[in-house]
Short mmCIF file of C-alpha atoms and ligand atoms in Angstrom, two decimals:
data_model
loop_
_atom_site.label_atom_id
_atom_site.label_comp_id
_atom_site.label_asym_id
_atom_site.label_seq_id
_atom_site.Cartn_x
_atom_site.Cartn_y
_atom_site.Cartn_z
CA MET A 1 193.45 145.45 -45.65
CA ILE A 2 194.66 142.22 -47.15
CA ILE A 3 194.78 139.01 -45.12
CA GLU A 4 196.80 136.22 -46.64
CA ASN A 5 197.06 132.76 -45.18
CA PHE A 6 200.23 130.68 -45.50
CA LYS A 7 200.97 127.04 -44.90
CA ASP A 8 202.93 127.67 -41.72
CA ASP A 9 204.43 130.36 -39.50
CA LYS A 10 207.77 130.42 -41.31
CA ASP A 11 206.16 130.88 -44.71
CA ALA A 12 204.01 133.74 -43.37
CA LEU A 13 207.11 135.40 -41.91
CA ARG A 14 209.08 134.87 -45.12
CA ALA A 15 206.35 136.59 -47.13
CA MET A 16 206.26 139.47 -44.65
CA THR A 17 210.04 139.78 -44.69
CA GLY A 18 210.01 139.82 -48.51
CA GLU A 19 207.71 142.85 -48.34
CA LEU A 20 209.95 144.51 -45.76
CA VAL A 21 212.94 144.04 -48.07
CA ARG A 22 210.96 145.55 -50.98
CA HIS A 23 210.22 148.61 -48.85
CA MET A 24 213.91 148.86 -47.99
CA ASP A 25 214.91 148.55 -51.66
CA ARG A 26 212.43 151.25 -52.68
CA LYS A 27 213.90 153.74 -50.21
CA ASP A 28 216.51 155.60 -52.21
CA ASP A 29 217.16 158.75 -50.14
CA GLY A 30 220.32 157.34 -48.54
CA LEU A 31 218.83 157.84 -45.08
CA PRO A 32 218.41 155.10 -42.44
CA PHE A 33 215.35 152.86 -42.65
CA ASN A 34 213.25 153.49 -39.54
CA LEU A 35 211.53 150.29 -38.47
CA ALA A 36 209.12 149.93 -35.54
CA LEU A 37 209.04 146.44 -34.00
CA SER A 38 206.35 144.75 -31.95
CA GLY A 39 206.94 142.10 -29.31
CA GLY A 40 205.34 138.93 -28.04
CA GLY A 41 205.64 135.38 -29.36
CA THR A 42 205.27 136.35 -33.02
CA ALA A 43 208.23 138.72 -32.85
CA GLN A 44 210.37 136.06 -31.20
CA LYS A 45 209.69 133.65 -34.10
CA MET A 46 210.44 136.45 -36.56
CA PHE A 47 213.79 137.30 -34.97
CA ALA A 48 214.86 133.64 -35.00
CA LEU A 49 213.94 133.34 -38.69
CA TRP A 50 215.76 136.56 -39.57
CA VAL A 51 218.96 135.30 -37.94
CA ASP A 52 218.65 131.86 -39.59
CA GLU A 53 217.66 132.95 -43.08
CA TYR A 54 218.18 136.70 -43.56
CA LYS A 55 221.54 137.38 -41.93
CA ASP A 56 223.09 138.18 -45.31
CA GLU A 57 219.89 139.10 -47.16
CA ILE A 58 219.00 142.29 -45.29
CA ASP A 59 221.09 145.45 -45.03
CA TRP A 60 220.97 145.45 -41.22
CA ASP A 61 223.28 148.42 -40.99
CA ALA A 62 220.68 150.61 -42.72
CA ILE A 63 217.97 149.91 -40.12
CA ARG A 64 217.23 151.99 -37.04
CA PHE A 65 215.05 150.07 -34.61
CA PHE A 66 212.15 151.54 -32.63
CA TRP A 67 209.26 149.91 -30.76
CA VAL A 68 205.53 149.88 -31.17
CA ASP A 69 205.10 148.97 -27.51
CA GLU A 70 206.91 147.80 -24.42
CA ARG A 71 206.01 146.12 -21.20
CA CYS A 72 207.03 148.21 -18.16
CA VAL A 73 209.73 145.87 -16.91
CA PRO A 74 213.55 146.02 -17.01
CA PRO A 75 215.29 144.75 -20.18
CA THR A 76 216.42 141.60 -18.35
CA ASP A 77 212.83 140.60 -17.49
CA PRO A 78 211.46 137.68 -19.58
CA ASP A 79 208.50 139.93 -20.53
CA SER A 80 210.64 142.68 -22.07
CA ASN A 81 210.00 143.16 -25.80
CA TYR A 82 213.42 144.81 -26.15
CA GLY A 83 215.02 141.97 -24.16
CA HIS A 84 213.81 139.40 -26.72
CA ALA A 85 214.99 141.48 -29.66
CA ASN A 86 218.35 141.99 -28.00
CA GLU A 87 218.95 138.30 -27.25
CA LEU A 88 217.46 136.87 -30.44
CA LEU A 89 218.40 139.50 -33.03
CA PHE A 90 220.75 142.29 -32.00
CA LYS A 91 223.36 140.17 -30.22
CA PRO A 92 223.53 137.43 -32.89
CA LEU A 93 223.76 140.01 -35.71
CA HIS A 94 226.03 142.44 -33.81
CA ILE A 95 223.67 145.38 -34.32
CA PRO A 96 225.36 148.58 -33.02
CA ALA A 97 223.76 149.93 -29.84
CA ASP A 98 223.26 153.38 -31.37
CA HIS A 99 220.99 151.86 -34.04
CA VAL A 100 218.56 150.71 -31.35
CA HIS A 101 216.10 153.15 -29.77
CA ARG A 102 214.40 151.17 -27.06
CA ILE A 103 211.55 152.12 -24.74
CA HIS A 104 212.89 152.16 -21.18
CA GLY A 105 210.46 149.77 -19.53
CA GLU A 106 212.26 150.14 -16.21
CA VAL A 107 211.43 153.87 -15.86
CA GLU A 108 208.20 155.32 -14.42
CA PRO A 109 205.69 154.72 -17.27
CA GLY A 110 204.27 158.25 -17.63
CA THR A 111 207.73 159.83 -17.70
CA GLU A 112 209.01 157.27 -20.20
CA ALA A 113 205.98 157.60 -22.52
CA MET A 114 206.70 161.34 -22.73
CA ARG A 115 210.44 160.82 -23.26
CA TYR A 116 209.92 158.24 -26.00
CA SER A 117 207.30 160.42 -27.71
CA ARG A 118 210.00 163.10 -27.88
CA VAL A 119 212.67 160.67 -29.14
CA VAL A 120 210.45 159.60 -32.01
CA LYS A 121 209.40 163.18 -32.75
CA GLU A 122 213.00 164.38 -32.89
CA TYR A 123 214.47 161.42 -34.74
CA LEU A 124 211.93 160.63 -37.45
CA PRO A 125 210.86 162.57 -40.52
CA ARG A 126 207.24 163.74 -40.57
CA HIS A 127 204.28 163.14 -42.76
CA GLY A 128 201.94 165.99 -41.97
CA GLN A 129 202.06 166.75 -38.26
CA LEU A 130 203.26 163.36 -37.07
CA PRO A 131 206.41 161.24 -37.29
CA TYR A 132 206.57 158.60 -40.00
CA PHE A 133 208.19 155.14 -39.90
CA ASP A 134 209.39 153.45 -43.08
CA CYS A 135 207.58 150.32 -41.83
CA ILE A 136 205.70 149.31 -38.73
CA ILE A 137 205.55 145.62 -37.84
CA LEU A 138 202.36 145.30 -35.87
CA GLY A 139 201.17 142.31 -33.86
CA ILE A 140 197.62 141.29 -32.98
CA GLY A 141 196.70 139.26 -29.90
CA GLY A 142 193.92 136.68 -29.61
CA ASP A 143 191.71 139.33 -27.94
CA ALA A 144 192.23 141.63 -30.97
CA HIS A 145 194.53 143.98 -29.10
CA THR A 146 197.21 145.57 -31.21
CA ALA A 147 200.34 147.36 -30.01
CA SER A 148 199.36 147.60 -26.30
CA ILE A 149 195.94 149.02 -27.10
CA PHE A 150 193.45 146.64 -25.51
CA PRO A 151 189.67 146.34 -25.93
CA ASP A 152 189.27 148.29 -22.66
CA THR A 153 191.73 151.07 -23.59
CA LEU A 154 190.05 152.13 -26.86
CA PRO A 155 190.61 155.89 -26.26
CA LEU A 156 194.29 155.24 -27.08
CA LEU A 157 193.20 154.71 -30.68
CA THR A 158 192.58 158.45 -30.99
CA ASP A 159 194.97 159.80 -28.34
CA SER A 160 196.95 162.80 -29.60
CA ARG A 161 200.19 161.79 -27.86
CA ASN A 162 202.68 159.67 -29.86
CA TYR A 163 203.07 157.16 -27.01
CA ALA A 164 200.99 156.72 -23.89
CA VAL A 165 200.62 154.44 -20.90
CA SER A 166 198.34 151.44 -21.11
CA GLN A 167 197.60 148.51 -18.81
CA HIS A 168 197.05 144.85 -19.58
CA PRO A 169 193.41 144.06 -18.70
CA GLU A 170 194.17 140.84 -16.81
CA SER A 171 197.71 141.03 -15.43
CA HIS A 172 197.39 144.83 -14.91
CA GLN A 173 200.99 145.11 -16.10
CA PHE A 174 201.73 148.64 -17.26
CA ARG A 175 202.65 149.08 -20.90
CA ILE A 176 203.86 151.94 -23.08
CA THR A 177 202.22 151.96 -26.47
CA MET A 178 202.24 153.79 -29.75
CA THR A 179 198.81 155.41 -30.11
CA GLY A 180 196.36 155.10 -33.00
CA PRO A 181 197.16 158.36 -34.83
CA LEU A 182 200.87 157.51 -35.05
CA ILE A 183 200.20 153.91 -36.15
CA LEU A 184 197.87 155.29 -38.82
CA ASN A 185 200.13 158.06 -40.10
CA ASP A 186 200.66 156.45 -43.54
CA SER A 187 203.47 154.08 -42.51
CA PRO A 188 203.12 150.70 -44.24
CA LEU A 189 201.79 148.22 -41.69
CA LEU A 190 203.14 144.67 -41.91
CA VAL A 191 201.07 142.49 -39.63
CA PRO A 192 202.19 138.92 -38.91
CA VAL A 193 199.47 137.04 -37.01
CA LEU A 194 200.72 133.73 -35.67
CA GLY A 195 199.99 131.50 -32.75
CA PRO A 196 197.06 129.46 -31.49
CA GLY A 197 193.65 130.94 -30.61
CA LYS A 198 193.58 133.66 -33.29
CA LYS A 199 191.35 132.07 -35.94
CA GLU A 200 188.04 133.45 -34.66
CA MET A 201 189.54 136.86 -34.06
CA LEU A 202 190.78 136.99 -37.68
CA GLU A 203 187.37 135.94 -39.00
CA GLU A 204 185.86 138.86 -37.01
CA LEU A 205 188.52 141.23 -38.37
CA LYS A 206 187.36 140.52 -41.90
CA LYS A 207 184.04 142.15 -41.02
CA GLY A 208 185.81 145.45 -40.36
CA TYR A 209 185.31 147.93 -37.53
CA SER A 210 181.73 148.44 -36.39
CA ALA A 211 179.58 148.82 -33.29
CA THR A 212 179.44 145.02 -33.11
CA ASN A 213 183.19 144.61 -33.68
CA PRO A 214 184.77 147.61 -31.93
CA THR A 215 188.20 146.09 -31.32
CA PRO A 216 191.58 147.88 -31.51
CA ALA A 217 192.81 145.64 -34.35
CA ALA A 218 189.62 146.13 -36.39
CA TYR A 219 189.88 149.91 -35.95
CA ILE A 220 193.53 150.05 -37.03
CA LEU A 221 193.21 147.67 -39.97
CA SER A 222 190.03 149.35 -41.22
CA HIS A 223 191.58 152.82 -41.08
CA ALA A 224 195.06 151.97 -42.43
CA VAL A 225 196.06 153.18 -45.89
CA GLU A 226 198.16 150.04 -46.37
CA ALA A 227 197.91 147.01 -44.10
CA TYR A 228 198.90 143.50 -45.00
CA VAL A 229 198.18 140.62 -42.61
CA TYR A 230 200.37 137.50 -42.90
CA SER A 231 198.70 134.65 -41.08
CA ALA A 232 199.06 130.91 -40.70
CA VAL A 233 195.92 130.26 -38.72
CA PHE A 234 193.82 128.67 -41.46
CA ILE A 235 191.38 131.21 -42.78
CA ASP A 236 190.84 131.88 -46.46
CA SER A 237 192.86 134.74 -47.85
CA PHE A 238 190.89 137.99 -47.88
CA SER A 239 191.16 141.44 -49.40
CA ARG A 240 189.11 144.56 -48.63
CA LYS A 241 189.71 148.13 -49.81
O1 LIG B 301 201.57 141.92 -25.67
C1 LIG B 301 201.83 141.97 -26.86
O2 LIG B 301 201.05 141.26 -27.71
C2 LIG B 301 201.02 141.50 -29.12
C3 LIG B 301 200.71 140.15 -29.78
O3 LIG B 301 201.69 139.21 -29.33
P1 LIG B 301 201.69 137.66 -29.71
O4 LIG B 301 202.44 137.00 -28.58
O5 LIG B 301 200.26 137.20 -29.78
O6 LIG B 301 202.39 137.53 -31.00
C4 LIG B 301 202.30 142.13 -29.61
O7 LIG B 301 202.15 142.58 -30.92
C5 LIG B 301 202.73 143.28 -28.70
O8 LIG B 301 203.88 143.91 -29.20
C6 LIG B 301 203.01 142.71 -27.36
O9 LIG B 301 203.51 143.65 -26.43
#
């Protein structure tokens, strides 16, 4: 895991986007680039920057969009991760609907987690037994949750399903989340960490996953083959193999 600190959110997102573009350039099999998006405030900033600065810099037509997680609400709900991507990215860039594979947050969560697990299984190539994304953009919350795997839903880190149902510990909102084995199936993890209240959590992350720091983010970042954290929350840059 490498954590690099930048002077502000935009610079962190620019560095992350540069790495995304390098991954796209390296892919030379002529097949679509399968990208898994996260949601939340960080993703909203990222979409706005992409439209402002990367409209003509990224081959948008080559990308097929998937999600790391979704809140179980309709797409028109202000909480919908797809809803933000649609308003802030897909509509402004005229992304074709058949390039977007969203999680149906409006459907019964258990049924939808199974359906989306199948979609990903059928659509994506495999590495070993599991589907493989060309890049996963992963977020981390102030409580060190990642995807929608929260400190009180740790079994999802080793769940054998591709996607499963989770629940936010405070709001009790249902979520559908990619599970640990799929997140850790060799896909490059690009991890922008922006927003207030995340400094302490990042300092803890540097210590790695242990009995005293058993958080979802620490588990994922400690077990990932390649994970790069782009932050702007004022910690020293850090690298650990
Ligand atoms: O609830 C969620 O939170 C995380 C982090 O979001 P942020 O607002 O702190 O940037 C996000 O990665 C995840 O996709 C989302 O559903």
